[in-house]
mmCIF file of C-alpha atoms in Angstrom:
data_model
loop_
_atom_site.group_PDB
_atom_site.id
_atom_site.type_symbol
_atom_site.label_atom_id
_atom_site.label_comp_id
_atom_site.label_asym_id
_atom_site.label_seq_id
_atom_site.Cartn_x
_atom_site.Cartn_y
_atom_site.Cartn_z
ATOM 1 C CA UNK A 1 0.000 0.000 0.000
ATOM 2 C CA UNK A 2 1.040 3.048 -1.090
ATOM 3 C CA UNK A 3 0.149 6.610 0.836
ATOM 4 C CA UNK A 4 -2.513 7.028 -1.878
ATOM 5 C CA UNK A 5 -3.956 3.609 -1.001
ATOM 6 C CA UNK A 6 -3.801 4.043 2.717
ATOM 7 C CA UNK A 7 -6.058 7.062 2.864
ATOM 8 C CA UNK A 8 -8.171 5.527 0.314
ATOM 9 C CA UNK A 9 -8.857 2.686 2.240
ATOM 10 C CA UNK A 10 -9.015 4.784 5.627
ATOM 11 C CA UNK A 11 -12.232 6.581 3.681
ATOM 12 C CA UNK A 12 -13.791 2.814 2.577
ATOM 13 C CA UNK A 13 -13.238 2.597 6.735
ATOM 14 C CA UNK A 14 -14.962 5.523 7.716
ATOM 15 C CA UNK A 15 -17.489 5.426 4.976
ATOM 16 C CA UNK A 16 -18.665 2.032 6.338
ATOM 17 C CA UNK A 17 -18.348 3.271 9.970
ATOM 18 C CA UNK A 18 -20.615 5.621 8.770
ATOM 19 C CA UNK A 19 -22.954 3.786 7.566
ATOM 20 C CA UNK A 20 -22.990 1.725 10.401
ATOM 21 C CA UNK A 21 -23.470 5.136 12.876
ATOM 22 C CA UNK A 22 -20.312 4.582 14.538
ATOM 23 C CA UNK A 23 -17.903 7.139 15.361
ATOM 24 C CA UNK A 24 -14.430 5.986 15.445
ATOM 25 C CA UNK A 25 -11.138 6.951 16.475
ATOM 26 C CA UNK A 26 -7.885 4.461 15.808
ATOM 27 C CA UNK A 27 -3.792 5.809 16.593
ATOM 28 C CA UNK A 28 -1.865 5.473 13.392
ATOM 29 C CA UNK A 29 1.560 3.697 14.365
ATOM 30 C CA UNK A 30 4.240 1.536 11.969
ATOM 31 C CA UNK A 31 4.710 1.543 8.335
ATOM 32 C CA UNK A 32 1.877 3.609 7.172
ATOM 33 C CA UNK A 33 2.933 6.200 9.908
ATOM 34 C CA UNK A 34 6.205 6.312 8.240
ATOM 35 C CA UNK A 35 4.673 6.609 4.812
ATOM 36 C CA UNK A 36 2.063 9.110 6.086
ATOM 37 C CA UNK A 37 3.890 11.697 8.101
ATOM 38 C CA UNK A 38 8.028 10.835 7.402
ATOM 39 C CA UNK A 39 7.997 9.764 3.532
ATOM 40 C CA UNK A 40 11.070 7.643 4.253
ATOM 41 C CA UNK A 41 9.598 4.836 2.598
ATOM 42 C CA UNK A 42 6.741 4.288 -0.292
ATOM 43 C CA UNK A 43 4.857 1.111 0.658
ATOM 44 C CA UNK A 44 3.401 -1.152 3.368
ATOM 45 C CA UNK A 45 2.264 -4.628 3.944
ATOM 46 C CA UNK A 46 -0.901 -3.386 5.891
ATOM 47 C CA UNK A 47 -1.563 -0.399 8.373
ATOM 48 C CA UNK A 48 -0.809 -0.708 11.949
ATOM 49 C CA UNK A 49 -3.267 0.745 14.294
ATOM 50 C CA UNK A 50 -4.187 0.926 17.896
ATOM 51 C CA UNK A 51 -8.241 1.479 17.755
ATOM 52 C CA UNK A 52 -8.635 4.572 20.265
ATOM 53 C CA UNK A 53 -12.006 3.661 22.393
ATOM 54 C CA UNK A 54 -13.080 3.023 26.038
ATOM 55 C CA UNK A 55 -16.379 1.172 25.063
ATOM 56 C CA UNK A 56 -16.030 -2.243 24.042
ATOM 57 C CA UNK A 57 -19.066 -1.957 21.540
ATOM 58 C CA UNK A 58 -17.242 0.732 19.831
ATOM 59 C CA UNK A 59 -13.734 -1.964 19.600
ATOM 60 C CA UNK A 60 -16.248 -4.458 17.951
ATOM 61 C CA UNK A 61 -18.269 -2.548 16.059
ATOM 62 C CA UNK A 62 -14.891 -1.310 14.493
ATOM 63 C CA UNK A 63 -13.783 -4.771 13.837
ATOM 64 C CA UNK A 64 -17.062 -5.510 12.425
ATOM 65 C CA UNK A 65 -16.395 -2.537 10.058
ATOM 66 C CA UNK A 66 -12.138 -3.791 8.727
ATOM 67 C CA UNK A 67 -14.380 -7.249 8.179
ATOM 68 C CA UNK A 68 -16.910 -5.855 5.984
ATOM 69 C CA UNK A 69 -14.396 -3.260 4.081
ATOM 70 C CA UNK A 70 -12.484 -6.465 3.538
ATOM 71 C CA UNK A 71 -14.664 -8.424 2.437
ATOM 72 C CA UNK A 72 -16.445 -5.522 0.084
ATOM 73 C CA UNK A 73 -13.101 -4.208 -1.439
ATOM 74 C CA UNK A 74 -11.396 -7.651 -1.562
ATOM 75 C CA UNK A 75 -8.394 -6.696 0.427
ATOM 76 C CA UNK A 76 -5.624 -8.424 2.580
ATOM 77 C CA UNK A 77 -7.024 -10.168 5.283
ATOM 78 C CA UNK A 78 -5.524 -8.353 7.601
ATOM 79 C CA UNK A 79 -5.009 -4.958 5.293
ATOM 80 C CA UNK A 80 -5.811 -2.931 9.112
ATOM 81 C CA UNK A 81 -4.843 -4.606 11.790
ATOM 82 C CA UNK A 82 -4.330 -3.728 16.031
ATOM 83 C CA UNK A 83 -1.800 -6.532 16.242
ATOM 84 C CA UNK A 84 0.278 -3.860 17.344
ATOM 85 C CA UNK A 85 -1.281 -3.878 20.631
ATOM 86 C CA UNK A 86 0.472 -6.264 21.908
ATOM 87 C CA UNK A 87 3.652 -3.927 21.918
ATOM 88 C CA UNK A 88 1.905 -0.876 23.059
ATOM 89 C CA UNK A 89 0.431 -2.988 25.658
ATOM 90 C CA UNK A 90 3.787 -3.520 26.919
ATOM 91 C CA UNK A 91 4.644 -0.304 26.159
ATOM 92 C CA UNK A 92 2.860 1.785 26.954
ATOM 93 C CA UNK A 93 0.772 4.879 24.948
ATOM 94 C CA UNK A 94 1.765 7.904 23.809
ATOM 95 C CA UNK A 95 1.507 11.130 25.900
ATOM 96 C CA UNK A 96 0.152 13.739 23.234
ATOM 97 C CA UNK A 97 -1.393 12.233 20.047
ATOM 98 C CA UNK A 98 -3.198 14.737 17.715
ATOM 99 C CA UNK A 99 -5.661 14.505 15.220
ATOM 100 C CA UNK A 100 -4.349 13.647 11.879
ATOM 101 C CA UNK A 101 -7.570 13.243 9.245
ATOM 102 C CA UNK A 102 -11.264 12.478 9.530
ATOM 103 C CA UNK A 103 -12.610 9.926 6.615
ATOM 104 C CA UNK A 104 -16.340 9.880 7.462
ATOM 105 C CA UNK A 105 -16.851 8.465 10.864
ATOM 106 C CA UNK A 106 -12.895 7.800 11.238
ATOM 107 C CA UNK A 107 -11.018 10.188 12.730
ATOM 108 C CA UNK A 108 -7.257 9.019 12.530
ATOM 109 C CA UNK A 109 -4.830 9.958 15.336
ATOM 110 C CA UNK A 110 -1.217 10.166 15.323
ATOM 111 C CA UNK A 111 1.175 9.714 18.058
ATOM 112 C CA UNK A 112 4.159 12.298 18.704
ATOM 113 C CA UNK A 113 6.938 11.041 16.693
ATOM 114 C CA UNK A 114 9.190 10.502 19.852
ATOM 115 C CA UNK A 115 7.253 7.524 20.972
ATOM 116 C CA UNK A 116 7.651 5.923 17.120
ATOM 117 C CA UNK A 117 10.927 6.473 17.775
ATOM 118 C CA UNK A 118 10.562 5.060 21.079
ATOM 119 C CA UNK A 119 8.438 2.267 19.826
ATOM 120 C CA UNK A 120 11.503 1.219 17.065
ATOM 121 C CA UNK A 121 13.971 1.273 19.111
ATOM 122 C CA UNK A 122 12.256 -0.871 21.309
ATOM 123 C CA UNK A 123 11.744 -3.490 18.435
ATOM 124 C CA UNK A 124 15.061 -3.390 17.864
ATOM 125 C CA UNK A 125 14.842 -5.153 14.406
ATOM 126 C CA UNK A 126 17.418 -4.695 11.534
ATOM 127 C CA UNK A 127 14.728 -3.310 9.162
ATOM 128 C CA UNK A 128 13.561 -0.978 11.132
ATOM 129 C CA UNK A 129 16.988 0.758 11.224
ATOM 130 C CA UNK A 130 15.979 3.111 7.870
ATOM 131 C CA UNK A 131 12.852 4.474 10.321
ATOM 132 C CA UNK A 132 14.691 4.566 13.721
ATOM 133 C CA UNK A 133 17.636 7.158 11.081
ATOM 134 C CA UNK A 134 14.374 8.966 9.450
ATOM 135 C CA UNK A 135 12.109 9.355 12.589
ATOM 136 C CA UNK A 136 15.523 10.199 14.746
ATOM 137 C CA UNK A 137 16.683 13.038 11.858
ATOM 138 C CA UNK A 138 13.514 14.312 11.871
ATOM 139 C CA UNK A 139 13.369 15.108 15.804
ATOM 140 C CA UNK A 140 17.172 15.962 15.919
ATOM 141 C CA UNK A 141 17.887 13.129 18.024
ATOM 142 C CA UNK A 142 21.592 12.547 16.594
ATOM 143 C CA UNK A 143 23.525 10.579 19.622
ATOM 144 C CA UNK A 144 22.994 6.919 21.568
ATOM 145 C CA UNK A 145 21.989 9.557 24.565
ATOM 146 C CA UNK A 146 19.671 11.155 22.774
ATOM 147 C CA UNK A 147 18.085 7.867 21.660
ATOM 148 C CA UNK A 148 18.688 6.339 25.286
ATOM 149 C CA UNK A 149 16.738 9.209 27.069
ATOM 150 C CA UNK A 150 13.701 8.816 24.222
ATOM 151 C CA UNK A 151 13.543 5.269 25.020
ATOM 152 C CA UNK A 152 13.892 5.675 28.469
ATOM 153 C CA UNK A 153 10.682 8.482 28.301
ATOM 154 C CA UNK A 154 8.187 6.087 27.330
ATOM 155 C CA UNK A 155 9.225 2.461 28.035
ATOM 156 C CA UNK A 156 9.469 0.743 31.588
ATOM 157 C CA UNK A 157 13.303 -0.058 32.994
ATOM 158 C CA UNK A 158 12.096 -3.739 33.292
ATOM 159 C CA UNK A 159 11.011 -3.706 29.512
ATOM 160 C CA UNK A 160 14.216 -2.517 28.473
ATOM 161 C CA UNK A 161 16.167 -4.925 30.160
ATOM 162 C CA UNK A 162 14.241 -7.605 28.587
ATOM 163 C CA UNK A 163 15.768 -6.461 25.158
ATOM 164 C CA UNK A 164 18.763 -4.577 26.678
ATOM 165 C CA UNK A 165 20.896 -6.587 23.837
ATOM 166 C CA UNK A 166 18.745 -6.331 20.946
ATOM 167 C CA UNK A 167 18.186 -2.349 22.074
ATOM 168 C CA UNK A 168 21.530 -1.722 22.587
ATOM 169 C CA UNK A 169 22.722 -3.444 19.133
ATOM 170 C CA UNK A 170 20.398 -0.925 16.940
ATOM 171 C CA UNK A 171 20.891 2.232 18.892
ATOM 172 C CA UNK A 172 25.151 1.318 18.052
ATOM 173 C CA UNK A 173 24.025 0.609 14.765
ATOM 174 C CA UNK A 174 21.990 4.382 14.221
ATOM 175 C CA UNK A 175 23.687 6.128 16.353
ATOM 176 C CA UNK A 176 27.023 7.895 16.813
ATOM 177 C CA UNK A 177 28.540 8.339 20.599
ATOM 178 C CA UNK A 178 28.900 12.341 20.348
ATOM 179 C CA UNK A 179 27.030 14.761 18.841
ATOM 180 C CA UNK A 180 29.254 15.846 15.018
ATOM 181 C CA UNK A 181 30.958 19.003 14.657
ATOM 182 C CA UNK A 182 29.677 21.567 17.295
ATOM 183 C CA UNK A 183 30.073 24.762 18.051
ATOM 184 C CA UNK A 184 33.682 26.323 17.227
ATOM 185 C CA UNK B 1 -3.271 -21.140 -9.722
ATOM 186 C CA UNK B 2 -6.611 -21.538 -7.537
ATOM 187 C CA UNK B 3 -6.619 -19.376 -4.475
ATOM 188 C CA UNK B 4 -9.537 -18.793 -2.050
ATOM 189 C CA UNK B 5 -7.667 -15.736 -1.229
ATOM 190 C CA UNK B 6 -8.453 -12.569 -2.511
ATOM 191 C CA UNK B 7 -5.315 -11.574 -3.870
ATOM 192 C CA UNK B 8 -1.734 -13.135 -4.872
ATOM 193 C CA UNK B 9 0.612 -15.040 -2.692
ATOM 194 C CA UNK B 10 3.760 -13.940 -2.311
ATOM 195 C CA UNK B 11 6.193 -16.531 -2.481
ATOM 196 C CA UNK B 12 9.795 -16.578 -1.948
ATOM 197 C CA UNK B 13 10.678 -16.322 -5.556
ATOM 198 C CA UNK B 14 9.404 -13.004 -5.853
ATOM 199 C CA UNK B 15 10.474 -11.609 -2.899
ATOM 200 C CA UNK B 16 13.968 -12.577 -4.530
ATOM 201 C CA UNK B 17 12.885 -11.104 -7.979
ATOM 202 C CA UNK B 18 11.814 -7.758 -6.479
ATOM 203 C CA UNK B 19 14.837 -7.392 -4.357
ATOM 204 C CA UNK B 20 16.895 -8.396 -7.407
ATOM 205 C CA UNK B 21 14.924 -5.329 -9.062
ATOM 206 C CA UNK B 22 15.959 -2.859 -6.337
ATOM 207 C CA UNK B 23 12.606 -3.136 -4.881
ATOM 208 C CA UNK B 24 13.001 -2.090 -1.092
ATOM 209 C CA UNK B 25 14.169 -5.738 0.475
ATOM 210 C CA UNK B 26 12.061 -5.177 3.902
ATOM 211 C CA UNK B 27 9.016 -4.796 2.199
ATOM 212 C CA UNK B 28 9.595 -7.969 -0.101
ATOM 213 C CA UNK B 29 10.634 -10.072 2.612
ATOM 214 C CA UNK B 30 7.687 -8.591 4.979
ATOM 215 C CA UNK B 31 4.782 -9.402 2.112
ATOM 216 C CA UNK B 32 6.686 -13.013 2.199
ATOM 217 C CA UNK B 33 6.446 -13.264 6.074
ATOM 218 C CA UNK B 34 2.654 -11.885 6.023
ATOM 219 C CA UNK B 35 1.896 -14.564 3.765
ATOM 220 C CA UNK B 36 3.866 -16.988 5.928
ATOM 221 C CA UNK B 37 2.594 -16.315 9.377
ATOM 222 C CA UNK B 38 -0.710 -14.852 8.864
ATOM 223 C CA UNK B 39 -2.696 -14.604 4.910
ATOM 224 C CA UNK B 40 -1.593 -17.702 3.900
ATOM 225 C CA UNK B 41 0.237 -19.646 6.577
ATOM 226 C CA UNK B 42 -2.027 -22.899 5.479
ATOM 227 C CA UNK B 43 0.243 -22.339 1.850
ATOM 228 C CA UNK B 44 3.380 -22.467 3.481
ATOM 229 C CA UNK B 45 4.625 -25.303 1.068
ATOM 230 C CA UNK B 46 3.778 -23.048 -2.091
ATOM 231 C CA UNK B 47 5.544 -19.998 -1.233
ATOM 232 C CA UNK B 48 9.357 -21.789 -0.673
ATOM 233 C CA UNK B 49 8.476 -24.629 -3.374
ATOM 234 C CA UNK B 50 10.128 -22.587 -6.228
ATOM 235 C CA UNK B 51 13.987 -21.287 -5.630
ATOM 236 C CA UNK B 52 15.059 -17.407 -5.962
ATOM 237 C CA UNK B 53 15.662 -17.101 -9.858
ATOM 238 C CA UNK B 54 18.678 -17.445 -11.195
ATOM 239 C CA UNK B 55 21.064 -14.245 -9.412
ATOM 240 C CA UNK B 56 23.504 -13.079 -12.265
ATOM 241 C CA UNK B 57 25.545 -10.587 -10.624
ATOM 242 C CA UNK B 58 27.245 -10.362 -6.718
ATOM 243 C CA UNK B 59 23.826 -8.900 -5.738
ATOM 244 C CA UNK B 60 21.462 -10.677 -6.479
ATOM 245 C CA UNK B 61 24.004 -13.400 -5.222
ATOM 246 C CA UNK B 62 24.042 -12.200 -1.926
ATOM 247 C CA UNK B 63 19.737 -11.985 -2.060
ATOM 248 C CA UNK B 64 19.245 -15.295 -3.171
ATOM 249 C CA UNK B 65 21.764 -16.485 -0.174
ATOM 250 C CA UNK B 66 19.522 -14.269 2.286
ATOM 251 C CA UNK B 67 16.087 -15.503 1.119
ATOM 252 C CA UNK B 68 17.344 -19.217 1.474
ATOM 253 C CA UNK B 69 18.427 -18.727 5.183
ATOM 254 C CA UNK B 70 14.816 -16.852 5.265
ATOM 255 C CA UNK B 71 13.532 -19.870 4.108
ATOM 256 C CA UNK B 72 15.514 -22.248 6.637
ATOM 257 C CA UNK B 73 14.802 -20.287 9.603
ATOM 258 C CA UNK B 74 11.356 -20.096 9.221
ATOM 259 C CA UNK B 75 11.255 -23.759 8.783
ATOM 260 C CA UNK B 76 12.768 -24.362 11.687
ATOM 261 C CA UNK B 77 10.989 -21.895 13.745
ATOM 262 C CA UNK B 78 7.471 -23.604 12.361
ATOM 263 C CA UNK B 79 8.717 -27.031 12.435
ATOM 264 C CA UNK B 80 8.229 -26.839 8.505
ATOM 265 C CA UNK B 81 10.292 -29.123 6.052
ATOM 266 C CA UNK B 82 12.572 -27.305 4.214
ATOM 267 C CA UNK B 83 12.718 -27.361 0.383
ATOM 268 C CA UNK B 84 16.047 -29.319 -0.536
ATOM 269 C CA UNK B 85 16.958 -25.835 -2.958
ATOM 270 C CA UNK B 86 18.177 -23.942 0.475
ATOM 271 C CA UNK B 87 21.163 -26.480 0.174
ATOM 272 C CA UNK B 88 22.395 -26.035 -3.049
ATOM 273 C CA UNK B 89 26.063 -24.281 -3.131
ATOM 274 C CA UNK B 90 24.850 -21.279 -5.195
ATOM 275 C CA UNK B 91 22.850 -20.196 -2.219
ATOM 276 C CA UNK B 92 26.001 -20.221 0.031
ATOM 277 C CA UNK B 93 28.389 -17.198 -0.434
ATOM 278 C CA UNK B 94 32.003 -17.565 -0.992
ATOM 279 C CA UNK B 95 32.492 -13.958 1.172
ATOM 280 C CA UNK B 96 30.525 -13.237 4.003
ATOM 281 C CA UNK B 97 27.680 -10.740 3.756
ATOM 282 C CA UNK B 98 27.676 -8.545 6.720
ATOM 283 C CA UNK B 99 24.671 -6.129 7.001
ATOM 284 C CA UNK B 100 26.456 -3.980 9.059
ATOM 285 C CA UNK B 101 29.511 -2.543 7.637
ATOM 286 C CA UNK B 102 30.778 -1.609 10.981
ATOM 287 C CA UNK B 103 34.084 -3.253 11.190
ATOM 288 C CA UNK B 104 34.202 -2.915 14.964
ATOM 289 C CA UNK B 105 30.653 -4.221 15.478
ATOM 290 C CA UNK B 106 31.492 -7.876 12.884
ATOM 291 C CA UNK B 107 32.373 -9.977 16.069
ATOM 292 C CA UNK B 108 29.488 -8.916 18.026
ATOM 293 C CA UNK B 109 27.201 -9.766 14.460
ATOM 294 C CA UNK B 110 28.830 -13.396 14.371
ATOM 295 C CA UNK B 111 28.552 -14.028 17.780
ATOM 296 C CA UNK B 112 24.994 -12.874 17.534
ATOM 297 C CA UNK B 113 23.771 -14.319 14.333
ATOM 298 C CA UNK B 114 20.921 -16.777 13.797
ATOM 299 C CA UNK B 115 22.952 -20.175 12.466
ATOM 300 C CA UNK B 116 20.390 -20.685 9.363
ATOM 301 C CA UNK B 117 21.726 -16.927 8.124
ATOM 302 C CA UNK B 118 25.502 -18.260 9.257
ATOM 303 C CA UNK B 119 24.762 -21.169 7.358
ATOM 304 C CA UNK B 120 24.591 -19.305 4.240
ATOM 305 C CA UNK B 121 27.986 -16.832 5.232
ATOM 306 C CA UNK B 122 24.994 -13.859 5.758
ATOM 307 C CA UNK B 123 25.496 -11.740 8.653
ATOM 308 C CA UNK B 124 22.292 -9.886 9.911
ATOM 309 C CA UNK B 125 22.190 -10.364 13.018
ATOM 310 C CA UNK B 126 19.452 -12.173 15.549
ATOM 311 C CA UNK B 127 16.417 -9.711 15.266
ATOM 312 C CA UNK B 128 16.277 -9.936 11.065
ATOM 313 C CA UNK B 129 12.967 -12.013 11.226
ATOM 314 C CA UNK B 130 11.559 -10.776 14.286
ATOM 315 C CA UNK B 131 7.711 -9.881 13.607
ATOM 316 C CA UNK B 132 4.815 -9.096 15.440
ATOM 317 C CA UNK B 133 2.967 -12.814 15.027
ATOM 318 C CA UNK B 134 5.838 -14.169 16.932
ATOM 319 C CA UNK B 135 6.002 -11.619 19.651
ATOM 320 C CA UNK B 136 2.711 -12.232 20.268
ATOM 321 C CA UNK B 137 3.111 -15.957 21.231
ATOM 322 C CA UNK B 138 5.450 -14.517 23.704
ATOM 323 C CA UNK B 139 3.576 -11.793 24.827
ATOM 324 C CA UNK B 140 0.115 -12.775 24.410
ATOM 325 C CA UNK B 141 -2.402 -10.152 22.516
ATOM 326 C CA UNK B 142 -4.643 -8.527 24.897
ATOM 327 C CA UNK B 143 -8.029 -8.900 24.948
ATOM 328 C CA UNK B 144 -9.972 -5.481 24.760
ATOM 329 C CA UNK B 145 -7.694 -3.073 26.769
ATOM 330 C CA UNK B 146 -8.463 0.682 26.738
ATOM 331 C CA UNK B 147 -5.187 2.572 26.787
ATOM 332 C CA UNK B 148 -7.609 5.632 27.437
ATOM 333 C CA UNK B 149 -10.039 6.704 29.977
ATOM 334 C CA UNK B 150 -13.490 8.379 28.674
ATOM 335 C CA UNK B 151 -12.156 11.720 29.406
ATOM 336 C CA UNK B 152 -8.929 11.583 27.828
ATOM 337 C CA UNK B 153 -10.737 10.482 24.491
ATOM 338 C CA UNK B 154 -13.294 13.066 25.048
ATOM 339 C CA UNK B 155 -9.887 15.810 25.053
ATOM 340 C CA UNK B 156 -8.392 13.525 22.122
ATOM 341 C CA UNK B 157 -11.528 14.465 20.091
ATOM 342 C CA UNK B 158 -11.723 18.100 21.309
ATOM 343 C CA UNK B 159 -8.045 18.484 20.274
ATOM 344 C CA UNK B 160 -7.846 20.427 17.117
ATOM 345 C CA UNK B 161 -6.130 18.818 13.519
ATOM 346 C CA UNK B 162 -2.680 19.281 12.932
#
């Protein structure tokens, strides 16, 4: 999916939400974030979100909703997805997400791009290296400080520790020690 | 091809053939893993029956190599027979591949590296195939959780767009 494709299919979303008389809110997060607000890369598998309600009718009624867009527009099984909640579970949310765009009945959130940052670094994976260098340019987080303290903001001691290796492997991987040049 | 699914599956092979093409690698290996662990994980045998194509230049070499320690790892993770094509010698480089060019950091990658990739002299490290269907085994998802109170959505919704 392409960013053309993900806000088309966000409006199929909130069209049907619509016609269902359900207002919705989900948190953008992962590749289509990227793609969305970064343009680091071009294309997704499917679009991460964390679906943004207190009432559980709301959660299922939203489900209901991917199902029948899915079904309807023959996409991916799993095209939108809240798999992601099981890392922001662990995680934790973000502190100040703000409103991105509404489609119909959808509005779409977006957390501050710290806790992405946060989030990636947390993952630790090889391919997520290109976003952890994009996100981090983009917030003028340039040293393994920097990118320790971000980290450190939003994700529990005990989490880290759990990962220390895999956390501290990518940060030395996008990261230099000291901050280049400087004043002269 | 008969598929109940409502689009292509998206084997191996041309998650070789787009990275052979330049195509961004992480995306061609993540539509490969989608397919494997999630859209069609009943398929597996399909999507590794057919071999990268032939690689031409040092390259696509080094792709091929990577896709069939992809291949072996996520066989062994599922329990899944491998296809015998992993083993041939062309997908075994005569140089290792390290992803990270770091000299300093090359021990540390060795050390660390998942022994299907080593396997295949391709050095990227232990968190290369880490995805979210796994992590969830470990971590269980959640059933319904609100991460926010009734209030706090009520100021998410009063908060103006960006």
């Amino acid at each position: 999916m392409d960013k053309n494709q993900i806000e088309r299919y966000l409006g199929y979303l909130g069209q049907k939400l619509a016609d269902m008389q359900i207002q919705a809110s989900v948190l953008l997060v992962g590749g289509a974030l990227m793609i969305t607000q970064i343009g680091n890369r071009k294309t997704t598998q499917d679009i991460d979100v964390i679906i943004a309600t207190s009432d559980p009718h709301v959660y299922r009624a939203v489900q209901q909703a991917i199902a029948l867009v899915t079904q309807e527009k023959k996409l991916p099984p799993t095209w939108l997805n809240d798999d992601v909640t099981i890392i922001t579970d662990q995680v934790g949310r973000p502190k100040s997400p703000t409103r991105w765009k509404v489609f119909g009945n959808l509005t779409v959130f977006i957390p501050e791009l710290e806790y992405m940052l946060a989030l990636k670094l947390f993952s630790g994976r090889t391919q997520d290296d290109r976003d952890i260098k994009a996100l981090a340019s983009r917030l003028g987080v340039d040293t393994k400080d920097q990118a320790w303290a971000c980290l450190k903001n939003y994700v529990h001691a005990t989490l880290i520790s759990d990962r220390i290796e895999r956390i501290t492997e990518a940060i030395d991987r996008c990261f230099q020690e000291k901050k280049k040049g400087g004043k002269p | 091809m008969t598929t109940l699914l409502p689009y292509e599956r998206y084997p191996i092979s041309e998650a070789a053939a787009q990275m052979y093409q330049g195509e961004d690698p992480w995306y061609a290996l993540g539509c490969f893993e989608h397919d494997w662990w999630c859209h069609a994980d009943e398929h597996r045998a399909e999507l590794i029956a057919e071999p990268p194509p032939q690689a031409h230049t040092q390259e696509e070499q080094r792709w091929a190599a990577f896709c069939a320690a992809v291949v072996e790892e996520l066989c062994l993770r599922t329990n899944f027979p491998a296809p015998t094509w992993t083993k041939e010698p062309q997908y075994v480089l005569a140089e290792p591949w390290f992803y990270d060019q770091e000299e300093a950091r090359r021990a540390r990658l060795i050390e660390t590296n998942l022994a299907s990739f080593t396997r295949h002299n391709v050095f990227f490290g232990p968190t290369v195939l880490d995805n979210k269907y796994e992590f969830a085994n470990t971590y269980r998802k959640p059933g319904y959780v609100p991460l926010w109170t009734e209030e706090e959505m009520q100021r998410l919704s009063e908060a103006r767009p960006k």
